[in-house]
Amino acid sequence: MYKILKKEVLNQAVILMDVEAPYVSARCEAGQFVIVRVDDEGERIPLTIADFDREKNSVTIIFQVVGYSTKLMAGLEAGDSFCDFVGPLGQPAPFELDKWNRVIGIAGGVGAAPLYPQLKKLSEEGVEVSVIIGGRSAEFVILAEKFEQFCKNVYIMTDDGSLGGKGFVTNKLQELIESGEKYDHAIAIGPLIMMKNVVAVTKKYDLHTAVSLNPIMIDGTGMCGGCRVTVGGETKFACVDGPDFDGFLVDFDECMHRQSFFKEEEHECMMRLS
Ligand SMILES: Cc1cc2nc3c(=O)[nH]c(=O)nc-3n(C[C@H](O)[C@H](O)[C@H](O)COP(=O)(O)OP(=O)(O)OC[C@H]3O[C@@H](n4cnc5c(N)ncnc54)[C@H](O)[C@@H]3O)c2cc1C
Ligand code: FES
């Protein structure tokens, strides 16, 4: 069993948990993920490792309550345990430290959680990092103070202008590039539509961009094919080949189509809890 050491509600839909998981915390790197189950009948839920503390044997997960299993998880408290906490899974984020001096991260909503360990690691390696964090409104902007600890600039954008600039992260990105800011690399993590739109901007300026894909996963070990994505015309399995890929090569439309396959079943499950 994997004990929850700490629970923090970040906003009405997003929860942070520190979980005791010595095997994972000893081996994980930025960009990898875990698959958790609440109990032995539970669904397997992939979640990015948002942070880890090798001395305390703990791993931080940050999740948005979107459906049946994340709602069950939200009901757990510090002192409760997960039945499974499997990882680290996937590839560490592919950094090119010899080529990157300035990197810009772009996060949409809960995408700030998977972006955080990547920018933190780059900063520890001496890369100058800045971040644009976007949310529907002020309440949905998470981790800004944590990014401030190592980012040169933290830009905030909200759809309604209740915090930072009004508009989308792509508006800020375009503005920064047009004002003459130069970056060697971009990392965008958030909803598929947001990553697709970020890439539409960065492609114009040939600013190479990594994205983190979150297709539906089942086993997380490359066997079921559930997480199939097309990258550069080739089939990849996000769980073992990713989850980070070259954003210029990802077929986003296919990803979005595949992600909506089980909408009806997901809705029915959620109704059972309400
Ligand atoms: C590698 C990876 C890392 C992820 N990291 C995070 C994270 O750090 N924080 C976070 O909030 N979310 C993350 N997700 C998404 C998270 O796994 C889903 O939100 C969760 O599985 C939803 O389950 P549910 O039963 O609550 O919702 P459901 O009602 O079952 O589904 C709601 C939506 O969640 C997605 N989803 C459902 N089941 C799965 C599944 N088995 N695998 C992937 N997506 C699924 C689908 O888009 C679906 O439409 C990640 C997904 C992947 C693949
Ligand atoms: S989740 Fe089964 S192959 Fe990736």
CSV table of N, CA, C and O and ligand atoms in Angstrom, one decimal, residues 33 35 215-228 237-240, ligand 2:
chain,number,residue,atom,x,y,z
A,33,PHE,N,5.9,9.1,-15.5
A,33,PHE,CA,4.6,9.1,-14.8
A,33,PHE,C,4.4,7.8,-14.0
A,33,PHE,O,5.3,6.9,-14.1
A,35,ILE,N,1.2,4.9,-12.7
A,35,ILE,CA,-0.2,4.5,-12.8
A,35,ILE,C,-0.7,4.1,-11.4
A,35,ILE,O,0.0,3.3,-10.7
A,215,PRO,N,-2.8,10.3,-24.1
A,215,PRO,CA,-3.8,9.5,-24.6
A,215,PRO,C,-4.3,8.5,-23.5
A,215,PRO,O,-3.7,8.3,-22.5
A,216,ILE,N,-5.5,7.8,-23.8
A,216,ILE,CA,-6.0,6.9,-22.9
A,216,ILE,C,-5.0,5.7,-22.8
A,216,ILE,O,-4.5,5.2,-23.8
A,217,MET,N,-4.6,5.4,-21.5
A,217,MET,CA,-3.6,4.3,-21.3
A,217,MET,C,-4.3,3.2,-20.5
A,217,MET,O,-5.1,3.5,-19.6
A,218,ILE,N,-3.8,2.0,-20.7
A,218,ILE,CA,-4.4,0.9,-19.9
A,218,ILE,C,-3.3,0.2,-19.1
A,218,ILE,O,-3.1,0.4,-17.9
A,219,ASP,N,-2.4,-0.5,-19.8
A,219,ASP,CA,-1.3,-1.2,-19.1
A,219,ASP,C,-0.1,-0.3,-18.8
A,219,ASP,O,0.6,-0.5,-17.8
A,220,GLY,N,0.1,0.7,-19.7
A,220,GLY,CA,1.3,1.6,-19.5
A,220,GLY,C,2.6,0.9,-19.8
A,220,GLY,O,3.7,1.5,-19.4
A,221,THR,N,2.6,-0.2,-20.4
A,221,THR,CA,3.9,-0.9,-20.7
A,221,THR,C,4.1,-1.3,-22.1
A,221,THR,O,4.9,-2.2,-22.5
A,222,GLY,N,3.3,-0.7,-23.0
A,222,GLY,CA,3.5,-1.0,-24.4
A,222,GLY,C,2.8,-2.2,-25.0
A,222,GLY,O,3.1,-2.6,-26.1
A,223,MET,N,1.9,-2.8,-24.2
A,223,MET,CA,1.3,-4.1,-24.7
A,223,MET,C,-0.1,-4.0,-25.2
A,223,MET,O,-0.4,-4.8,-26.1
A,224,CYS,N,-0.9,-3.0,-24.8
A,224,CYS,CA,-2.3,-3.0,-25.2
A,224,CYS,C,-2.6,-2.2,-26.4
A,224,CYS,O,-3.5,-2.4,-27.1
A,225,GLY,N,-1.7,-1.3,-26.7
A,225,GLY,CA,-1.9,-0.4,-27.9
A,225,GLY,C,-2.9,0.7,-27.7
A,225,GLY,O,-3.1,1.5,-28.6
A,226,GLY,N,-3.4,0.8,-26.5
A,226,GLY,CA,-4.4,1.9,-26.2
A,226,GLY,C,-3.9,3.3,-26.4
A,226,GLY,O,-4.7,4.2,-26.8
A,227,CYS,N,-2.6,3.5,-26.2
A,227,CYS,CA,-2.1,4.8,-26.2
A,227,CYS,C,-1.4,5.2,-27.5
A,227,CYS,O,-0.6,6.1,-27.6
A,228,ARG,N,-1.9,4.5,-28.6
A,228,ARG,CA,-1.2,4.7,-29.9
A,228,ARG,C,-1.4,6.1,-30.4
A,228,ARG,O,-2.5,6.7,-30.3
A,237,PHE,N,3.8,4.4,-29.2
A,237,PHE,CA,3.0,4.2,-28.0
A,237,PHE,C,3.5,5.2,-26.9
A,237,PHE,O,4.6,5.1,-26.5
A,238,ALA,N,2.6,6.1,-26.5
A,238,ALA,CA,3.0,7.2,-25.6
A,238,ALA,C,3.5,6.6,-24.3
A,238,ALA,O,4.4,7.3,-23.7
A,239,CYS,N,3.1,5.5,-23.9
A,239,CYS,CA,3.5,5.0,-22.5
A,239,CYS,C,4.9,4.6,-22.5
A,239,CYS,O,5.6,4.7,-21.5
A,240,VAL,N,5.5,4.0,-23.6
A,240,VAL,CA,6.9,3.6,-23.6
A,240,VAL,C,7.8,4.5,-24.5
A,240,VAL,O,9.0,4.6,-24.2
B,2,FES,S1,-1.0,2.0,-22.4
B,2,FES,FE1,-1.0,0.1,-23.4
B,2,FES,S2,0.4,0.3,-25.0
B,2,FES,FE2,0.5,2.2,-23.9
